[in-house]
């Protein structure tokens, strides 16, 4: 092999290859940040500088302008860091003392004995907090619950929430009838029906995914689930933040609602209490 | 092997032990989400995916790269290694970290899949385990760089042997690329998993993960390429066509593997389109060293074939010693590299990516190129090293060939339909699909075939472990020492640019800064969107 020099300064390959790489970089920059953005049809009227900003990822002035809010929000609850911090600071022991009133309807261990009242065990702190707040603000019909939640102070609410969230969850193990994919209820719950715009229940309520504030449904009371789905479908209940429950429930037939409610409540029956 | 045999053997045995457990787990996953099985609890499926991916993407190839690195160091430099105590510390760090991570996954505390994409978060012990394993591998990086430098100091006028040059380039690449996931774990994930912060920036986390996510593939690939350059020509009975071409290919891999990771984020709305294009351009450049390698390897094989009496345009192919495991494995690997490379070009193309993004096409692609083209070369390297490490000849040569063929066949049966259902629109990372739905029904047959391929791979994996155990426990024999292939014109002296890595490492870092600098600054300074994390615990 021939070798002219061992000194890096005299090895011209460095200059050639680094130069080529740098040239490639600048050609890429020119195409990616100038030519492509400015050549796009929807960029008509966009000046070069705005086009470059957009390609870089700098938010442009027009993108920052937001439309004025006209509609009323479906709920006043927002999952901010502050809300989460307050939720984490609830005192479960104090909450247990406050919860004696709740237990009259929702049951001693958060498992209701009346099928019209929901179980509170197995729910996340988010889920219970959101419903209490919605009853207080009137976003959910306060006919029954209003009288119980309105005297509570902010701290009372966080404590009661902490109490119920700390109860052992008898419905957590397994997913009920594993392997019974062929039932229509499980198909709706785990696959949904894309043609009717029905997302699978499990995508927000678990176990596939979890949306903050979405309640757990495993083991929930059958009559309660049915009544709430009907209320969403009829538009009588409107505290779903992005209207997703109303959209889905409207698409479900009464038979399907009954089936889903039966499936979720059956998970309680199949597990040890 | 200059007193390093036990060290190398420990790495390879640990790697193949992980492999033997995790391959059946992978086949089981293919089965339970196919129409051949009833749906199972998705939690179990995702837990299995997490274990399979963590073990086979982070632990298995790292152990192989480390073990082979020590072998290369001892054989190519021709003198005993120093720092073997450190090497053992590094080995046990990787094993210990892996044990912590996998135990946490098995306990159901970290069902996060093997990618680190917050706000989905698992137990801190999972991330700590992975971090400890990565730190262990950094000790290996230090040892490789130190051997490289000491050898250059002692023999300033001689070329660093090609295998050592490439191993050190791979080590430097790994050191730099693993910083992305390291930073993500240390600065974002652990503080949140331990409860010190209550929100996390998922965009920044994705960007840092992409820093690691693509170049890690080239870290896996480099041992296989080293095998092509320094073991294959000799196994085929010829010589390497060009030593310099090998150096150029490894330098290009070092430089172009890093500034390209954003091609994993083509669908990410937080990254500017200009950066996506720029990363696509540099991803295209990585095809160049692969094409150079394919050319050099085919030329080397042609030399071997003609030396063995092959004549005519293609006669040299038939004249090659196909009964030798390394020759057979290399050819099968190149075939899979060709198909997998083509599907990779589709993934990295900014426009075509949108049609296959997040579909089973992507999983099919990386199983074919990594599980197929790269891992079959790990087998070939193990077969080549085993007699030298154990002092016993390789047992059951017929089973060795059957093992390689079944791995190749099984991988094609598994991955080609996998690609196809991706094009048909099947999303990846789902625990089940409703094949009774008329829209999904046409995919059922292909998914079933693919699952059968998974079981062929299990048979092949068991054959591999069987052959390695049988060889390790057979009678001792006189085994000729391992030698690396000579080039037709072995370089006596080399220009500085082909014998040093400092400037090229600096160029790699500069390109990374150029291509990642602004997107990182965007998240750190202007565009932070922090959200609370959640874990996949059933409500």
mmCIF file with all atom_site columns, N, CA and C in Angstrom, chain B residues 353-405:
data_model
loop_
_atom_site.group_PDB
_atom_site.id
_atom_site.type_symbol
_atom_site.label_atom_id
_atom_site.label_alt_id
_atom_site.label_comp_id
_atom_site.label_asym_id
_atom_site.label_entity_id
_atom_site.label_seq_id
_atom_site.pdbx_PDB_ins_code
_atom_site.Cartn_x
_atom_site.Cartn_y
_atom_site.Cartn_z
_atom_site.occupancy
_atom_site.B_iso_or_equiv
_atom_site.pdbx_formal_charge
_atom_site.auth_seq_id
_atom_site.auth_comp_id
_atom_site.auth_asym_id
_atom_site.auth_atom_id
_atom_site.pdbx_PDB_model_num
ATOM 1   N N  . UNK B 1 353 ? -43.301 6.492   4.331  1.00 0.00 ? 353 UNK B N  1
ATOM 2   C CA . UNK B 1 353 ? -43.450 6.067   5.723  1.00 0.00 ? 353 UNK B CA 1
ATOM 3   C C  . UNK B 1 353 ? -44.886 6.158   6.213  1.00 0.00 ? 353 UNK B C  1
ATOM 4   N N  . UNK B 1 354 ? -45.601 7.186   5.738  1.00 0.00 ? 354 UNK B N  1
ATOM 5   C CA . UNK B 1 354 ? -46.944 7.404   6.290  1.00 0.00 ? 354 UNK B CA 1
ATOM 6   C C  . UNK B 1 354 ? -47.875 6.232   5.997  1.00 0.00 ? 354 UNK B C  1
ATOM 7   N N  . UNK B 1 355 ? -47.579 5.451   4.945  1.00 0.00 ? 355 UNK B N  1
ATOM 8   C CA . UNK B 1 355 ? -48.469 4.328   4.633  1.00 0.00 ? 355 UNK B CA 1
ATOM 9   C C  . UNK B 1 355 ? -48.203 3.123   5.526  1.00 0.00 ? 355 UNK B C  1
ATOM 10  N N  . UNK B 1 356 ? -47.009 3.043   6.101  1.00 0.00 ? 356 UNK B N  1
ATOM 11  C CA . UNK B 1 356 ? -46.695 1.858   6.916  1.00 0.00 ? 356 UNK B CA 1
ATOM 12  C C  . UNK B 1 356 ? -46.461 2.217   8.376  1.00 0.00 ? 356 UNK B C  1
ATOM 13  N N  . UNK B 1 357 ? -46.538 3.500   8.702  1.00 0.00 ? 357 UNK B N  1
ATOM 14  C CA . UNK B 1 357 ? -46.217 3.934   10.055 1.00 0.00 ? 357 UNK B CA 1
ATOM 15  C C  . UNK B 1 357 ? -47.060 3.202   11.092 1.00 0.00 ? 357 UNK B C  1
ATOM 16  N N  . UNK B 1 358 ? -46.383 2.670   12.111 1.00 0.00 ? 358 UNK B N  1
ATOM 17  C CA . UNK B 1 358 ? -47.072 2.024   13.237 1.00 0.00 ? 358 UNK B CA 1
ATOM 18  C C  . UNK B 1 358 ? -47.894 0.800   12.831 1.00 0.00 ? 358 UNK B C  1
ATOM 19  N N  . UNK B 1 359 ? -47.575 0.210   11.688 1.00 0.00 ? 359 UNK B N  1
ATOM 20  C CA . UNK B 1 359 ? -48.257 -1.033  11.311 1.00 0.00 ? 359 UNK B CA 1
ATOM 21  C C  . UNK B 1 359 ? -47.309 -2.202  11.561 1.00 0.00 ? 359 UNK B C  1
ATOM 22  N N  . UNK B 1 360 ? -47.834 -3.408  11.345 1.00 0.00 ? 360 UNK B N  1
ATOM 23  C CA . UNK B 1 360 ? -47.022 -4.611  11.519 1.00 0.00 ? 360 UNK B CA 1
ATOM 24  C C  . UNK B 1 360 ? -45.875 -4.662  10.511 1.00 0.00 ? 360 UNK B C  1
ATOM 25  N N  . UNK B 1 361 ? -45.927 -3.863  9.474  1.00 0.00 ? 361 UNK B N  1
ATOM 26  C CA . UNK B 1 361 ? -44.810 -3.764  8.524  1.00 0.00 ? 361 UNK B CA 1
ATOM 27  C C  . UNK B 1 361 ? -43.512 -3.464  9.276  1.00 0.00 ? 361 UNK B C  1
ATOM 28  N N  . UNK B 1 362 ? -43.603 -2.533  10.236 1.00 0.00 ? 362 UNK B N  1
ATOM 29  C CA . UNK B 1 362 ? -42.413 -2.094  10.957 1.00 0.00 ? 362 UNK B CA 1
ATOM 30  C C  . UNK B 1 362 ? -41.849 -3.240  11.795 1.00 0.00 ? 362 UNK B C  1
ATOM 31  N N  . UNK B 1 363 ? -42.721 -3.956  12.501 1.00 0.00 ? 363 UNK B N  1
ATOM 32  C CA . UNK B 1 363 ? -42.239 -5.090  13.302 1.00 0.00 ? 363 UNK B CA 1
ATOM 33  C C  . UNK B 1 363 ? -41.682 -6.177  12.396 1.00 0.00 ? 363 UNK B C  1
ATOM 34  N N  . UNK B 1 364 ? -42.343 -6.419  11.267 1.00 0.00 ? 364 UNK B N  1
ATOM 35  C CA . UNK B 1 364 ? -41.822 -7.384  10.309 1.00 0.00 ? 364 UNK B CA 1
ATOM 36  C C  . UNK B 1 364 ? -40.439 -6.971  9.838  1.00 0.00 ? 364 UNK B C  1
ATOM 37  N N  . UNK B 1 365 ? -40.279 -5.691  9.539  1.00 0.00 ? 365 UNK B N  1
ATOM 38  C CA . UNK B 1 365 ? -38.992 -5.171  9.053  1.00 0.00 ? 365 UNK B CA 1
ATOM 39  C C  . UNK B 1 365 ? -37.879 -5.416  10.066 1.00 0.00 ? 365 UNK B C  1
ATOM 40  N N  . UNK B 1 366 ? -38.105 -4.995  11.326 1.00 0.00 ? 366 UNK B N  1
ATOM 41  C CA . UNK B 1 366 ? -36.939 -5.091  12.220 1.00 0.00 ? 366 UNK B CA 1
ATOM 42  C C  . UNK B 1 366 ? -36.686 -6.513  12.691 1.00 0.00 ? 366 UNK B C  1
ATOM 43  N N  . UNK B 1 367 ? -37.711 -7.385  12.622 1.00 0.00 ? 367 UNK B N  1
ATOM 44  C CA . UNK B 1 367 ? -37.403 -8.779  12.920 1.00 0.00 ? 367 UNK B CA 1
ATOM 45  C C  . UNK B 1 367 ? -36.568 -9.392  11.799 1.00 0.00 ? 367 UNK B C  1
ATOM 46  N N  . UNK B 1 368 ? -36.876 -9.032  10.566 1.00 0.00 ? 368 UNK B N  1
ATOM 47  C CA . UNK B 1 368 ? -36.132 -9.611  9.445  1.00 0.00 ? 368 UNK B CA 1
ATOM 48  C C  . UNK B 1 368 ? -34.685 -9.128  9.437  1.00 0.00 ? 368 UNK B C  1
ATOM 49  N N  . UNK B 1 369 ? -34.502 -7.814  9.656  1.00 0.00 ? 369 UNK B N  1
ATOM 50  C CA . UNK B 1 369 ? -33.143 -7.289  9.494  1.00 0.00 ? 369 UNK B CA 1
ATOM 51  C C  . UNK B 1 369 ? -32.302 -7.557  10.733 1.00 0.00 ? 369 UNK B C  1
ATOM 52  N N  . UNK B 1 370 ? -32.898 -7.455  11.903 1.00 0.00 ? 370 UNK B N  1
ATOM 53  C CA . UNK B 1 370 ? -32.130 -7.716  13.122 1.00 0.00 ? 370 UNK B CA 1
ATOM 54  C C  . UNK B 1 370 ? -32.180 -9.206  13.478 1.00 0.00 ? 370 UNK B C  1
ATOM 55  N N  . UNK B 1 371 ? -33.402 -9.714  13.700 1.00 0.00 ? 371 UNK B N  1
ATOM 56  C CA . UNK B 1 371 ? -33.529 -11.120 14.081 1.00 0.00 ? 371 UNK B CA 1
ATOM 57  C C  . UNK B 1 371 ? -33.018 -12.049 12.989 1.00 0.00 ? 371 UNK B C  1
ATOM 58  N N  . UNK B 1 372 ? -33.125 -11.613 11.739 1.00 0.00 ? 372 UNK B N  1
ATOM 59  C CA . UNK B 1 372 ? -32.673 -12.442 10.633 1.00 0.00 ? 372 UNK B CA 1
ATOM 60  C C  . UNK B 1 372 ? -31.231 -12.176 10.264 1.00 0.00 ? 372 UNK B C  1
ATOM 61  N N  . UNK B 1 373 ? -31.008 -11.090 9.515  1.00 0.00 ? 373 UNK B N  1
ATOM 62  C CA . UNK B 1 373 ? -29.685 -10.842 8.925  1.00 0.00 ? 373 UNK B CA 1
ATOM 63  C C  . UNK B 1 373 ? -28.588 -10.699 9.981  1.00 0.00 ? 373 UNK B C  1
ATOM 64  N N  . UNK B 1 374 ? -28.869 -10.025 11.074 1.00 0.00 ? 374 UNK B N  1
ATOM 65  C CA . UNK B 1 374 ? -27.814 -9.781  12.071 1.00 0.00 ? 374 UNK B CA 1
ATOM 66  C C  . UNK B 1 374 ? -27.623 -10.999 12.971 1.00 0.00 ? 374 UNK B C  1
ATOM 67  N N  . UNK B 1 375 ? -28.732 -11.521 13.504 1.00 0.00 ? 375 UNK B N  1
ATOM 68  C CA . UNK B 1 375 ? -28.610 -12.581 14.514 1.00 0.00 ? 375 UNK B CA 1
ATOM 69  C C  . UNK B 1 375 ? -28.067 -13.874 13.897 1.00 0.00 ? 375 UNK B C  1
ATOM 70  N N  . UNK B 1 376 ? -28.364 -14.147 12.629 1.00 0.00 ? 376 UNK B N  1
ATOM 71  C CA . UNK B 1 376 ? -27.828 -15.381 12.033 1.00 0.00 ? 376 UNK B CA 1
ATOM 72  C C  . UNK B 1 376 ? -26.291 -15.295 11.969 1.00 0.00 ? 376 UNK B C  1
ATOM 73  N N  . UNK B 1 377 ? -25.768 -14.079 11.857 1.00 0.00 ? 377 UNK B N  1
ATOM 74  C CA . UNK B 1 377 ? -24.308 -13.921 11.893 1.00 0.00 ? 377 UNK B CA 1
ATOM 75  C C  . UNK B 1 377 ? -23.761 -14.097 13.316 1.00 0.00 ? 377 UNK B C  1
ATOM 76  N N  . UNK B 1 378 ? -24.582 -13.759 14.330 1.00 0.00 ? 378 UNK B N  1
ATOM 77  C CA . UNK B 1 378 ? -24.158 -14.057 15.708 1.00 0.00 ? 378 UNK B CA 1
ATOM 78  C C  . UNK B 1 378 ? -23.990 -15.575 15.874 1.00 0.00 ? 378 UNK B C  1
ATOM 79  N N  . UNK B 1 379 ? -24.935 -16.347 15.267 1.00 0.00 ? 379 UNK B N  1
ATOM 80  C CA . UNK B 1 379 ? -24.807 -17.808 15.344 1.00 0.00 ? 379 UNK B CA 1
ATOM 81  C C  . UNK B 1 379 ? -23.501 -18.241 14.669 1.00 0.00 ? 379 UNK B C  1
ATOM 82  N N  . UNK B 1 380 ? -23.277 -17.676 13.453 1.00 0.00 ? 380 UNK B N  1
ATOM 83  C CA . UNK B 1 380 ? -22.093 -18.082 12.695 1.00 0.00 ? 380 UNK B CA 1
ATOM 84  C C  . UNK B 1 380 ? -20.820 -17.752 13.472 1.00 0.00 ? 380 UNK B C  1
ATOM 85  N N  . UNK B 1 381 ? -20.815 -16.572 14.113 1.00 0.00 ? 381 UNK B N  1
ATOM 86  C CA . UNK B 1 381 ? -19.643 -16.178 14.908 1.00 0.00 ? 381 UNK B CA 1
ATOM 87  C C  . UNK B 1 381 ? -19.460 -17.166 16.063 1.00 0.00 ? 381 UNK B C  1
ATOM 88  N N  . UNK B 1 382 ? -20.589 -17.530 16.711 1.00 0.00 ? 382 UNK B N  1
ATOM 89  C CA . UNK B 1 382 ? -20.485 -18.482 17.828 1.00 0.00 ? 382 UNK B CA 1
ATOM 90  C C  . UNK B 1 382 ? -19.925 -19.812 17.331 1.00 0.00 ? 382 UNK B C  1
ATOM 91  N N  . UNK B 1 383 ? -20.396 -20.297 16.169 1.00 0.00 ? 383 UNK B N  1
ATOM 92  C CA . UNK B 1 383 ? -19.886 -21.576 15.647 1.00 0.00 ? 383 UNK B CA 1
ATOM 93  C C  . UNK B 1 383 ? -18.400 -21.476 15.332 1.00 0.00 ? 383 UNK B C  1
ATOM 94  N N  . UNK B 1 384 ? -17.968 -20.307 14.875 1.00 0.00 ? 384 UNK B N  1
ATOM 95  C CA . UNK B 1 384 ? -16.562 -20.110 14.516 1.00 0.00 ? 384 UNK B CA 1
ATOM 96  C C  . UNK B 1 384 ? -15.689 -20.032 15.783 1.00 0.00 ? 384 UNK B C  1
ATOM 97  N N  . UNK B 1 385 ? -16.249 -19.373 16.815 1.00 0.00 ? 385 UNK B N  1
ATOM 98  C CA . UNK B 1 385 ? -15.455 -19.175 18.031 1.00 0.00 ? 385 UNK B CA 1
ATOM 99  C C  . UNK B 1 385 ? -15.457 -20.404 18.932 1.00 0.00 ? 385 UNK B C  1
ATOM 100 N N  . UNK B 1 386 ? -16.566 -21.154 18.924 1.00 0.00 ? 386 UNK B N  1
ATOM 101 C CA . UNK B 1 386 ? -16.753 -22.206 19.940 1.00 0.00 ? 386 UNK B CA 1
ATOM 102 C C  . UNK B 1 386 ? -15.560 -23.167 20.060 1.00 0.00 ? 386 UNK B C  1
ATOM 103 N N  . UNK B 1 387 ? -15.060 -23.743 18.940 1.00 0.00 ? 387 UNK B N  1
ATOM 104 C CA . UNK B 1 387 ? -13.928 -24.667 19.077 1.00 0.00 ? 387 UNK B CA 1
ATOM 105 C C  . UNK B 1 387 ? -12.711 -23.990 19.710 1.00 0.00 ? 387 UNK B C  1
ATOM 106 N N  . UNK B 1 388 ? -12.496 -22.704 19.379 1.00 0.00 ? 388 UNK B N  1
ATOM 107 C CA . UNK B 1 388 ? -11.333 -22.000 19.930 1.00 0.00 ? 388 UNK B CA 1
ATOM 108 C C  . UNK B 1 388 ? -11.521 -21.697 21.411 1.00 0.00 ? 388 UNK B C  1
ATOM 109 N N  . UNK B 1 389 ? -12.781 -21.489 21.817 1.00 0.00 ? 389 UNK B N  1
ATOM 110 C CA . UNK B 1 389 ? -13.035 -21.125 23.214 1.00 0.00 ? 389 UNK B CA 1
ATOM 111 C C  . UNK B 1 389 ? -13.056 -22.362 24.106 1.00 0.00 ? 389 UNK B C  1
ATOM 112 N N  . UNK B 1 390 ? -13.557 -23.486 23.561 1.00 0.00 ? 390 UNK B N  1
ATOM 113 C CA . UNK B 1 390 ? -13.742 -24.660 24.414 1.00 0.00 ? 390 UNK B CA 1
ATOM 114 C C  . UNK B 1 390 ? -12.650 -25.696 24.213 1.00 0.00 ? 390 UNK B C  1
ATOM 115 N N  . UNK B 1 391 ? -11.851 -25.550 23.134 1.00 0.00 ? 391 UNK B N  1
ATOM 116 C CA . UNK B 1 391 ? -10.837 -26.570 22.851 1.00 0.00 ? 391 UNK B CA 1
ATOM 117 C C  . UNK B 1 391 ? -11.455 -27.868 22.356 1.00 0.00 ? 391 UNK B C  1
ATOM 118 N N  . UNK B 1 392 ? -12.689 -27.795 21.861 1.00 0.00 ? 392 UNK B N  1
ATOM 119 C CA . UNK B 1 392 ? -13.362 -29.003 21.371 1.00 0.00 ? 392 UNK B CA 1
ATOM 120 C C  . UNK B 1 392 ? -13.959 -28.683 20.000 1.00 0.00 ? 392 UNK B C  1
ATOM 121 N N  . UNK B 1 393 ? -13.929 -29.647 19.082 1.00 0.00 ? 393 UNK B N  1
ATOM 122 C CA . UNK B 1 393 ? -14.460 -29.345 17.740 1.00 0.00 ? 393 UNK B CA 1
ATOM 123 C C  . UNK B 1 393 ? -15.978 -29.147 17.788 1.00 0.00 ? 393 UNK B C  1
ATOM 124 N N  . UNK B 1 394 ? -16.480 -28.468 16.779 1.00 0.00 ? 394 UNK B N  1
ATOM 125 C CA . UNK B 1 394 ? -17.915 -28.212 16.688 1.00 0.00 ? 394 UNK B CA 1
ATOM 126 C C  . UNK B 1 394 ? -18.629 -29.533 16.408 1.00 0.00 ? 394 UNK B C  1
ATOM 127 N N  . UNK B 1 395 ? -19.587 -29.863 17.279 1.00 0.00 ? 395 UNK B N  1
ATOM 128 C CA . UNK B 1 395 ? -20.281 -31.139 17.125 1.00 0.00 ? 395 UNK B CA 1
ATOM 129 C C  . UNK B 1 395 ? -21.407 -31.021 16.101 1.00 0.00 ? 395 UNK B C  1
ATOM 130 N N  . UNK B 1 396 ? -21.860 -32.137 15.608 1.00 0.00 ? 396 UNK B N  1
ATOM 131 C CA . UNK B 1 396 ? -23.087 -32.246 14.812 1.00 0.00 ? 396 UNK B CA 1
ATOM 132 C C  . UNK B 1 396 ? -23.159 -31.255 13.640 1.00 0.00 ? 396 UNK B C  1
ATOM 133 N N  . UNK B 1 397 ? -22.190 -31.320 12.705 1.00 0.00 ? 397 UNK B N  1
ATOM 134 C CA . UNK B 1 397 ? -22.168 -30.326 11.614 1.00 0.00 ? 397 UNK B CA 1
ATOM 135 C C  . UNK B 1 397 ? -23.452 -30.312 10.784 1.00 0.00 ? 397 UNK B C  1
ATOM 136 N N  . UNK B 1 398 ? -24.109 -31.467 10.661 1.00 0.00 ? 398 UNK B N  1
ATOM 137 C CA . UNK B 1 398 ? -25.352 -31.479 9.874  1.00 0.00 ? 398 UNK B CA 1
ATOM 138 C C  . UNK B 1 398 ? -26.440 -30.668 10.576 1.00 0.00 ? 398 UNK B C  1
ATOM 139 N N  . UNK B 1 399 ? -26.487 -30.823 11.905 1.00 0.00 ? 399 UNK B N  1
ATOM 140 C CA . UNK B 1 399 ? -27.485 -30.061 12.661 1.00 0.00 ? 399 UNK B CA 1
ATOM 141 C C  . UNK B 1 399 ? -27.183 -28.568 12.596 1.00 0.00 ? 399 UNK B C  1
ATOM 142 N N  . UNK B 1 400 ? -25.894 -28.222 12.519 1.00 0.00 ? 400 UNK B N  1
ATOM 143 C CA . UNK B 1 400 ? -25.527 -26.810 12.409 1.00 0.00 ? 400 UNK B CA 1
ATOM 144 C C  . UNK B 1 400 ? -26.136 -26.225 11.140 1.00 0.00 ? 400 UNK B C  1
ATOM 145 N N  . UNK B 1 401 ? -26.002 -26.963 10.036 1.00 0.00 ? 401 UNK B N  1
ATOM 146 C CA . UNK B 1 401 ? -26.555 -26.456 8.771  1.00 0.00 ? 401 UNK B CA 1
ATOM 147 C C  . UNK B 1 401 ? -28.076 -26.415 8.829  1.00 0.00 ? 401 UNK B C  1
ATOM 148 N N  . UNK B 1 402 ? -28.657 -27.454 9.452  1.00 0.00 ? 402 UNK B N  1
ATOM 149 C CA . UNK B 1 402 ? -30.120 -27.462 9.593  1.00 0.00 ? 402 UNK B CA 1
ATOM 150 C C  . UNK B 1 402 ? -30.572 -26.267 10.432 1.00 0.00 ? 402 UNK B C  1
ATOM 151 N N  . UNK B 1 403 ? -29.790 -25.973 11.461 1.00 0.00 ? 403 UNK B N  1
ATOM 152 C CA . UNK B 1 403 ? -30.150 -24.839 12.331 1.00 0.00 ? 403 UNK B CA 1
ATOM 153 C C  . UNK B 1 403 ? -30.160 -23.540 11.521 1.00 0.00 ? 403 UNK B C  1
ATOM 154 N N  . UNK B 1 404 ? -29.135 -23.335 10.702 1.00 0.00 ? 404 UNK B N  1
ATOM 155 C CA . UNK B 1 404 ? -29.063 -22.089 9.932  1.00 0.00 ? 404 UNK B CA 1
ATOM 156 C C  . UNK B 1 404 ? -30.203 -22.017 8.913  1.00 0.00 ? 404 UNK B C  1
ATOM 157 N N  . UNK B 1 405 ? -30.467 -23.142 8.269  1.00 0.00 ? 405 UNK B N  1
ATOM 158 C CA . UNK B 1 405 ? -31.545 -23.149 7.267  1.00 0.00 ? 405 UNK B CA 1
ATOM 159 C C  . UNK B 1 405 ? -32.900 -22.903 7.920  1.00 0.00 ? 405 UNK B C  1
#
